[in-house]
């Protein structure tokens, strides 16, 4: 397919490379032009230029305002795309922003799918991301060959915005599990048990989790080398709670997580990995791991 | 080794069979004699008789009072065991009971290790239990050949009672993860996302957990066929909180879990699997999955 790929950051450059390797015809654009030149192939001067002649426009940028700017701003893709072009945003922007952008694109005769991803840069490089798509079934089906070149687990989460919502729920559960883990490690330390034994037992059984595998070590060594920033996790959990509150459903584990994440950001850990929630839990416990 | 095995319930009978298959010389006792006769081999009339001549006495019964009765009551193993005999309790009784029983056995010249297990009857049958032992290193080492016939992951968790403590911490984290999962499923339902997609995404990434694998299905279908009773989980979480409070460390996720479990038991789900926490969460959400 002819694809305009907008945003060649750490994730986007790897995802675009997998599309190219799968035989798709790419025109790329990036805010910092040098990254696009380094990527090679056809480079457009503006998103509008990239979108001219494309069947699908893919965006992979930082947040909702950037997606809006790249699609709807001056020189935005909407100004170059032919009627009926499918726009697929793979950034994490929240359901409300996704619905608003979808409505604006719809007024211009363009189709829109929100398709955020989970998985870090190694999975982006390997083409094994998890991709959760929201939008009309026929639009998601059109994008599927592209998703299959970039991802391993690909799901249709529901209507427009629901890809975003699934991602927010996923992240809220992840951080809730991380917080329970951190509290248990501190409880283990305080009661005197061997923490290696505790971690081994949890990993072998009912307390096992991705967070145990990924965060128990960093929490114990206070190593917050960033995989996922605390401030980004806080943003996601806040967006999640806005949606659940609007839906009238309580989500106490996420609300607790928001408070802990917020305290971690307030103590200067915003740019650290969210394993830094252990700093707040240690403060509460009055002890260090 | 010559082993007295006391308690041939669902777990104990399978664990004892693995000891016998590994070549250990067993004398068994069970409160209901017919189960011991069905197990076969040497059957003792009392725990004291079973313990006479044994190098190691293993108990696998229901709770602390039963362990105390079987070891220290009339006809208890302590009355038949030679000085220096090692007693290994593999029941879940809590750290306080383990320490008290250890002290009473110590006064009679007997050694004691607490070694509760995690894993259900299939793992007991396969000899792949997780075994967490508390006690003196030399005592744990003496028991290790027996543990290796019954378990796969075997850890020395620390001093006497710490095997129990690790099990309680493990269970508290498990139920905390289950509660966050249940809340997320309800939030997903309320916001309209496809729950199959949500479960698939969580399982592929950072929200993955043993509880997701084991409880998402039962929660969604309201199927509480018992793997682990809600009232037993409540007991474990309460014991966990008693210990953490005594150690002066807060464990909010466990305290929240205690409230939810307690409400579930109060609504008649004590004998149901603890997936029944979803009933309480549904009440809070004012909606069903």
XYZ file of C-alpha atoms in Angstrom:
578
model
C 0.000 0.000 0.000
C 1.022 3.626 -0.447
C 1.569 4.869 3.122
C 2.388 8.318 4.482
C 4.228 7.758 7.777
C 4.383 10.798 10.024
C 6.689 10.719 13.057
C 10.002 8.857 13.045
C 10.890 8.823 16.747
C 12.208 5.833 18.658
C 9.008 3.848 18.050
C 7.902 5.337 14.715
C 11.195 4.794 12.886
C 11.157 1.091 13.774
C 7.494 0.664 12.873
C 7.982 2.446 9.524
C 11.001 0.248 8.762
C 8.841 -2.862 9.227
C 6.221 -1.428 6.841
C 8.927 -0.771 4.244
C 10.403 -4.252 4.732
C 6.925 -5.730 4.203
C 6.848 -4.122 0.740
C 4.714 -1.063 1.406
C 5.508 2.124 -0.497
C 6.404 4.795 2.075
C 6.610 8.557 2.035
C 7.884 9.745 5.412
C 7.805 13.041 7.276
C 9.319 14.058 10.576
C 9.310 17.366 12.423
C 13.127 17.249 12.622
C 13.908 16.701 8.939
C 17.321 15.095 9.569
C 15.684 12.004 11.115
C 13.569 11.571 7.980
C 16.610 11.943 5.718
C 18.436 9.354 7.832
C 15.481 6.994 7.431
C 15.845 7.325 3.653
C 13.470 6.801 0.750
C 10.873 9.391 -0.180
C 10.872 12.288 2.294
C 8.105 14.910 2.279
C 8.516 18.526 3.374
C 5.115 18.643 5.090
C 2.508 16.139 6.314
C 0.204 17.414 3.528
C 2.827 16.591 0.889
C 3.340 13.109 2.393
C -0.395 12.466 2.382
C -0.885 13.398 -1.279
C -1.425 10.126 -3.122
C -1.334 7.983 0.029
C -3.953 5.311 0.654
C -3.261 5.351 4.377
C -1.741 8.029 6.624
C -0.096 6.712 9.819
C 0.810 9.039 12.689
C 3.158 8.111 15.555
C 3.882 11.215 17.604
C 3.874 12.228 21.270
C 0.396 13.359 22.270
C -3.024 14.608 21.193
C -1.979 18.194 20.365
C 0.811 16.874 18.120
C -1.571 14.499 16.329
C -3.992 17.366 15.817
C -1.251 19.640 14.504
C 0.184 17.036 12.134
C -3.231 16.107 10.752
C -5.284 19.319 10.955
C -2.803 22.198 11.376
C -1.091 24.283 8.702
C 0.401 21.883 6.174
C -1.376 19.051 7.972
C -2.101 15.741 6.288
C -5.821 16.507 5.993
C -4.974 19.269 3.519
C -3.170 16.864 1.171
C -5.148 13.641 1.555
C -7.740 12.595 -1.031
C -11.324 12.020 0.107
C -11.776 8.580 1.646
C -8.151 8.281 2.752
C -7.740 6.273 5.935
C -5.872 7.955 8.788
C -4.477 5.662 11.508
C -3.100 7.257 14.647
C -0.880 4.944 16.682
C 0.112 7.487 19.358
C -1.355 7.384 22.879
C -3.681 10.378 23.100
C -6.719 9.257 25.096
C -10.239 8.455 23.876
C -11.602 12.019 23.993
C -8.864 13.406 21.751
C -9.227 10.435 19.395
C -12.966 11.018 19.043
C -12.487 14.774 18.482
C -9.842 14.243 15.808
C -11.969 11.546 14.183
C -14.918 13.953 14.006
C -12.785 16.722 12.470
C -11.346 14.343 9.892
C -14.824 12.995 9.146
C -16.004 16.488 8.241
C -13.252 16.508 5.602
C -14.315 13.134 4.199
C -11.474 11.186 5.814
C -11.732 7.934 7.774
C -10.021 7.516 11.149
C -8.850 4.625 13.327
C -7.150 4.993 16.717
C -4.597 2.235 17.149
C -2.230 2.777 20.072
C 0.422 0.188 20.802
C 2.017 -1.448 23.800
C 5.514 -2.836 23.814
C 8.814 -0.993 23.922
C 11.312 -0.265 21.150
C 12.666 -3.850 20.931
C 9.131 -5.046 20.133
C 8.673 -2.177 17.663
C 11.880 -3.294 15.964
C 10.878 -6.961 15.931
C 7.390 -6.204 14.609
C 5.826 -7.807 17.677
C 3.911 -4.873 19.161
C 0.454 -5.240 20.644
C -1.937 -3.064 18.619
C -5.427 -2.198 19.878
C -7.602 -0.580 17.226
C -10.787 1.443 17.618
C -13.058 2.408 14.753
C -15.400 1.005 12.108
C -14.716 -2.639 11.306
C -14.134 -1.928 7.597
C -11.547 0.743 8.426
C -9.746 -1.544 10.881
C -9.740 -4.270 8.218
C -8.201 -1.869 5.683
C -5.386 -1.128 8.119
C -4.837 -4.761 9.089
C -2.066 -5.532 6.540
C -0.113 -2.626 8.001
C -0.800 -3.743 11.585
C 0.390 -7.236 10.738
C 3.736 -5.860 9.588
C 4.202 -4.003 12.881
C 2.493 -6.132 15.510
C 1.925 -9.598 16.828
C -1.230 -9.259 18.968
C -3.774 -7.201 17.009
C -7.263 -6.633 18.371
C -10.296 -4.611 17.376
C -11.272 -3.013 20.694
C -14.539 -1.434 19.559
C -15.616 1.900 18.173
C -13.420 4.974 17.698
C -11.543 5.772 20.912
C -11.775 2.245 22.280
C -8.248 1.369 21.217
C -7.142 4.243 23.437
C -9.415 3.115 26.259
C -8.051 -0.433 26.236
C -4.529 0.941 26.417
C -5.428 3.166 29.379
C -7.080 0.269 31.227
C -4.040 -1.915 30.530
C -1.684 0.705 31.932
C -3.839 1.311 35.003
C -3.800 -2.409 35.836
C -0.043 -2.535 35.264
C 0.699 0.267 37.699
C -1.816 -1.085 40.245
C -0.015 -4.433 40.120
C 3.335 -2.647 40.467
C 2.114 -0.814 43.570
C 0.816 -3.999 45.248
C 4.184 -5.571 44.454
C 6.117 -2.668 45.953
C 4.013 -2.785 49.120
C 4.576 -6.545 49.411
C 8.348 -6.133 49.015
C 8.355 -3.539 51.789
C 6.164 -5.780 53.965
C 8.598 -8.618 53.305
C 11.554 -6.468 54.275
C 9.837 -5.284 57.469
C 8.852 -8.797 58.546
C 12.343 -10.081 57.784
C 11.738 -12.610 55.026
C 14.311 -13.268 52.326
C 13.283 -11.077 49.398
C 14.875 -13.316 46.769
C 12.754 -16.165 48.132
C 9.646 -13.969 48.117
C 10.213 -12.911 44.500
C 10.874 -16.513 43.438
C 7.711 -17.765 45.124
C 5.557 -14.991 43.661
C 6.967 -15.613 40.198
C 6.216 -19.335 40.392
C 2.579 -18.939 41.301
C -0.524 -16.910 41.823
C 1.263 -13.613 42.490
C 3.145 -13.760 39.199
C 2.849 -10.772 36.879
C 4.599 -8.883 34.129
C 5.250 -6.174 36.717
C 6.964 -8.682 39.017
C 9.222 -9.701 36.135
C 9.916 -6.127 35.038
C 9.887 -3.986 38.189
C 10.870 -6.057 41.256
C 14.566 -5.765 40.355
C 14.514 -2.012 39.582
C 12.486 -1.323 42.746
C 14.937 -3.273 44.916
C 17.979 -1.553 43.386
C 16.289 1.856 43.103
C 17.249 1.872 39.434
C 14.807 4.032 37.516
C 16.435 3.912 34.072
C 13.454 4.856 31.983
C 11.362 2.313 30.168
C 8.123 4.205 30.794
C 8.195 7.588 32.473
C 6.293 8.142 35.714
C 4.784 11.358 34.290
C 3.495 9.498 31.223
C 1.973 6.789 33.394
C 0.327 9.474 35.549
C -1.102 11.073 32.394
C -2.515 7.736 31.248
C -4.047 6.898 34.625
C -5.634 10.356 34.816
C -7.110 9.939 31.321
C -8.363 6.506 32.354
C -10.097 7.910 35.426
C -11.674 10.756 33.424
C -13.269 8.163 31.160
C -14.362 5.797 33.936
C -15.807 8.673 35.937
C -17.718 9.859 32.879
C -19.031 6.299 32.550
C -20.060 6.333 36.218
C -17.920 3.378 37.238
C -15.517 3.490 40.197
C -11.943 2.284 39.690
C -10.388 2.522 43.170
C -7.142 0.740 42.224
C -6.525 3.325 39.510
C -7.438 6.194 41.838
C -4.925 4.909 44.412
C -2.344 4.598 41.646
C -2.983 8.175 40.550
C -2.220 9.441 44.065
C 1.004 7.443 44.321
C 2.141 8.438 40.815
C 1.265 12.047 41.484
C 3.333 12.021 44.658
C 6.241 10.436 42.781
C 6.109 13.167 40.126
C 5.858 15.800 42.864
C 9.057 14.434 44.386
C 10.967 14.860 41.140
C 10.576 11.404 39.617
C 8.480 12.474 36.600
C 11.172 11.590 34.069
C 12.169 8.386 35.899
C 10.724 4.988 35.151
C 7.513 4.395 37.086
C 9.332 1.800 39.216
C 9.981 5.020 41.162
C 6.568 4.577 42.810
C 8.611 2.577 45.332
C 10.012 5.911 46.599
C 6.544 7.008 47.669
C 5.735 3.590 49.143
C 9.007 3.690 51.085
C 8.036 7.066 52.465
C 4.717 5.634 53.616
C 6.465 2.628 55.150
C 9.150 4.779 56.771
C 11.730 2.297 55.508
C 13.852 1.551 52.455
C 13.981 -1.684 50.521
C 14.447 -41.499 54.692
C 11.989 -42.911 57.215
C 9.072 -40.482 57.109
C 5.901 -40.244 59.193
C 3.317 -38.525 56.986
C 0.328 -37.129 58.879
C -2.682 -35.942 56.885
C -3.761 -37.593 53.630
C -6.250 -35.077 52.249
C -6.408 -33.881 48.648
C -2.930 -32.346 48.855
C -1.321 -34.616 51.436
C -2.168 -37.909 49.715
C -0.532 -36.712 46.494
C 2.534 -35.338 48.264
C 2.970 -38.558 50.261
C 2.674 -40.617 47.071
C 5.557 -38.661 45.546
C 7.683 -39.296 48.653
C 6.950 -43.023 48.412
C 7.710 -43.039 44.671
C 11.048 -41.339 45.396
C 11.990 -44.313 47.586
C 11.285 -42.938 51.050
C 9.981 -45.324 53.684
C 6.568 -44.044 54.790
C 4.347 -44.644 57.777
C 1.101 -42.754 57.279
C -1.657 -41.576 59.567
C -4.937 -39.860 58.804
C -7.754 -38.743 61.079
C -10.229 -40.700 58.950
C -8.510 -44.086 58.975
C -10.115 -45.301 55.728
C -8.140 -42.761 53.686
C -4.902 -44.087 55.196
C -5.875 -47.663 54.444
C -6.694 -46.669 50.862
C -3.257 -45.051 50.566
C -1.719 -48.362 51.566
C 1.611 -49.350 53.045
C 2.327 -48.950 56.753
C -0.606 -47.279 58.527
C -0.312 -46.051 62.118
C -3.177 -45.827 64.612
C -1.947 -42.524 66.075
C 0.495 -39.765 65.093
C 2.709 -40.901 68.013
C 2.877 -44.415 66.594
C 3.701 -43.079 63.128
C 6.475 -40.898 64.553
C 8.181 -43.723 66.448
C 11.324 -44.523 64.486
C 10.812 -41.748 61.916
C 13.670 -39.441 60.951
C 11.239 -36.801 59.732
C 7.590 -36.155 60.612
C 5.601 -34.305 57.909
C 2.209 -32.739 58.660
C -0.262 -31.596 55.997
C -3.547 -30.713 57.676
C -6.030 -27.835 57.618
C -4.962 -25.189 60.114
C -2.912 -24.302 63.181
C -5.146 -26.006 65.775
C -5.018 -29.250 63.771
C -1.229 -29.084 63.508
C -1.013 -28.484 67.242
C -3.362 -31.383 67.966
C -1.569 -33.805 65.657
C 1.856 -32.909 67.023
C 1.261 -31.988 70.658
C -2.176 -33.383 71.619
C -3.050 -36.779 73.073
C -1.319 -39.389 70.941
C 0.480 -36.571 69.117
C 3.682 -37.152 67.193
C 5.785 -35.396 69.844
C 4.986 -38.235 72.231
C 6.405 -40.862 69.867
C 9.285 -39.069 68.191
C 12.879 -39.567 69.307
C 14.892 -36.534 70.425
C 16.308 -34.614 67.492
C 13.574 -35.726 65.090
C 12.776 -33.108 62.461
C 9.141 -32.033 62.191
C 8.107 -30.322 58.932
C 4.684 -28.717 58.770
C 3.500 -28.031 55.241
C 0.032 -26.706 56.162
C -0.797 -22.988 56.001
C -1.108 -21.858 59.616
C 0.432 -18.374 59.794
C 3.770 -17.293 61.278
C 2.575 -16.861 64.879
C 1.209 -20.401 65.113
C 4.345 -21.767 63.455
C 6.605 -20.033 65.967
C 4.474 -21.206 68.914
C 4.472 -24.815 67.728
C 8.204 -24.631 67.034
C 8.834 -23.406 70.574
C 6.708 -26.192 72.102
C 8.482 -28.834 70.012
C 11.847 -27.314 70.906
C 11.115 -27.813 74.601
C 10.709 -31.529 73.808
C 14.035 -31.657 71.938
C 12.463 -31.712 68.476
C 13.432 -29.561 65.478
C 10.801 -27.720 63.432
C 10.550 -26.259 59.945
C 7.480 -24.475 58.541
C 7.168 -25.218 54.838
C 3.813 -24.229 53.350
C 3.189 -24.809 49.676
C 1.520 -23.061 46.790
C 0.052 -24.856 43.803
C -3.153 -26.844 43.577
C -3.720 -30.598 43.546
C -2.457 -31.110 39.953
C 0.891 -29.636 41.004
C 0.869 -31.740 44.170
C 0.330 -34.801 42.002
C 3.042 -33.827 39.517
C 5.537 -33.039 42.276
C 5.856 -29.455 41.056
C 4.651 -27.515 44.089
C 6.298 -24.313 45.247
C 7.659 -24.880 48.759
C 8.757 -22.005 50.985
C 10.632 -23.130 54.086
C 11.335 -21.246 57.300
C 13.732 -22.430 59.971
C 17.395 -23.097 60.672
C 19.440 -23.711 57.517
C 20.603 -27.148 58.691
C 17.023 -28.241 59.331
C 15.862 -26.994 55.930
C 18.790 -28.827 54.337
C 17.784 -32.063 56.099
C 14.286 -31.734 54.650
C 15.472 -30.819 51.161
C 15.465 -34.369 49.690
C 11.810 -34.623 50.709
C 10.998 -31.181 49.302
C 12.640 -32.125 46.001
C 10.337 -35.124 45.665
C 7.267 -32.913 46.165
C 8.178 -29.548 44.670
C 9.805 -27.713 41.805
C 10.513 -24.257 43.239
C 12.002 -24.660 46.721
C 13.208 -21.653 48.681
C 14.530 -21.000 52.157
C 12.523 -17.941 53.165
C 14.324 -17.215 56.448
C 13.860 -18.140 60.076
C 10.988 -20.129 61.568
C 7.649 -18.659 60.455
C 9.077 -16.982 57.370
C 7.864 -19.738 55.060
C 4.373 -18.896 56.311
C 4.999 -15.168 55.895
C 6.130 -15.529 52.280
C 3.004 -17.539 51.526
C 0.780 -14.867 53.105
C 2.514 -12.085 51.150
C 2.157 -14.100 47.950
C -1.559 -14.599 48.521
C -2.118 -10.940 49.400
C -0.498 -9.848 46.134
C -2.532 -12.421 44.212
C -5.854 -11.168 45.523
C -4.808 -7.511 45.117
C -4.013 -8.239 41.463
C -7.354 -10.050 41.101
C -9.218 -7.051 42.491
C -7.472 -4.572 40.160
C -8.324 -6.921 37.296
C -11.980 -7.133 38.310
C -12.229 -3.353 38.546
C -10.629 -2.977 35.104
C -13.057 -5.475 33.569
C -15.972 -3.515 35.027
C -14.449 -0.242 33.800
C -14.062 -1.799 30.367
C -17.665 -2.941 30.355
C -18.903 0.504 31.445
C -16.853 2.361 28.828
C -17.970 -0.068 26.125
C -14.726 -1.687 25.039
C -14.597 -5.275 23.792
C -13.664 -7.351 26.836
C -12.042 -10.118 24.793
C -9.787 -7.475 23.249
C -9.022 -6.005 26.672
C -8.096 -9.404 28.109
C -5.931 -10.219 25.069
C -4.071 -6.909 25.288
C -3.501 -7.218 29.037
C -2.236 -10.763 28.622
C 0.234 -9.751 25.926
C 1.864 -6.998 27.931
C 2.451 -5.069 31.101
C -0.904 -5.939 32.701
C -0.326 -9.668 32.388
C -0.595 -11.742 35.549
C -1.337 -15.200 36.848
C -4.646 -13.777 38.105
C -5.533 -12.558 34.599
C -4.891 -16.065 33.277
C -6.772 -17.777 36.106
C -9.599 -15.431 37.120
C -10.669 -13.236 34.166
C -12.731 -16.080 32.695
C -14.395 -17.138 35.985
C -15.150 -13.487 36.842
C -16.745 -12.870 33.444
C -18.861 -16.021 33.634
C -19.566 -15.717 37.377
C -18.265 -19.251 37.771
C -16.920 -19.713 41.274
C -16.090 -23.421 41.149
C -13.625 -23.580 43.984
C -9.899 -23.589 43.437
C -9.212 -21.480 46.524
C -12.038 -20.556 48.856
C -12.814 -16.905 49.527
C -12.937 -17.580 53.297
C -9.463 -19.155 53.185
C -8.089 -16.200 51.244
C -9.678 -13.852 53.774
C -8.012 -15.796 56.601
C -4.626 -15.541 54.883
C -4.940 -11.816 54.181
C -5.977 -11.186 57.793
C -2.973 -13.163 59.069
C -0.764 -11.199 56.668
C -2.053 -7.883 57.974
C -1.598 -8.966 61.604
C 2.059 -9.601 60.871
C 2.648 -6.445 58.841
C 0.898 -4.330 61.470
C 3.073 -5.898 64.164
C 6.084 -4.996 62.023
C 4.792 -1.427 61.690
C 4.564 -1.461 57.917
C 1.411 -0.413 56.039
C 0.071 -2.681 53.294
C -2.877 -0.744 51.845
C -3.465 -3.124 48.915
C -3.890 -6.010 51.370
C -6.134 -3.923 53.629
C -8.376 -3.085 50.653
C -8.398 -6.761 49.717
C -9.433 -7.730 53.247
C -12.456 -5.426 53.028
C -13.538 -6.800 49.651
C -12.989 -10.421 50.714
C -14.808 -9.813 53.965
C -17.785 -8.369 52.089
C -17.762 -11.361 49.724
C -17.830 -13.781 52.664
C -20.582 -11.704 54.274
C -22.664 -12.101 51.133
C -22.414 -15.869 51.254
C -19.429 -16.509 48.996
C -17.131 -17.908 51.694
C -17.044 -21.383 50.178
C -16.829 -20.065 46.604
C -13.592 -19.467 44.758
C -12.222 -15.993 45.493
C -13.037 -14.972 41.903
C -16.290 -14.136 43.741
C -14.707 -10.806 44.760
C -16.219 -9.672 41.445
C -19.649 -9.815 43.138
C -18.598 -7.111 45.593
C -16.927 -5.060 42.861
C -20.088 -5.319 40.765
C -22.097 -4.045 43.714
C -19.767 -1.060 43.993
C -19.985 -0.445 40.244
C -23.766 -0.882 40.208
C -23.358 -3.075 37.131
C -22.727 -6.673 36.136
C -19.957 -7.953 33.895
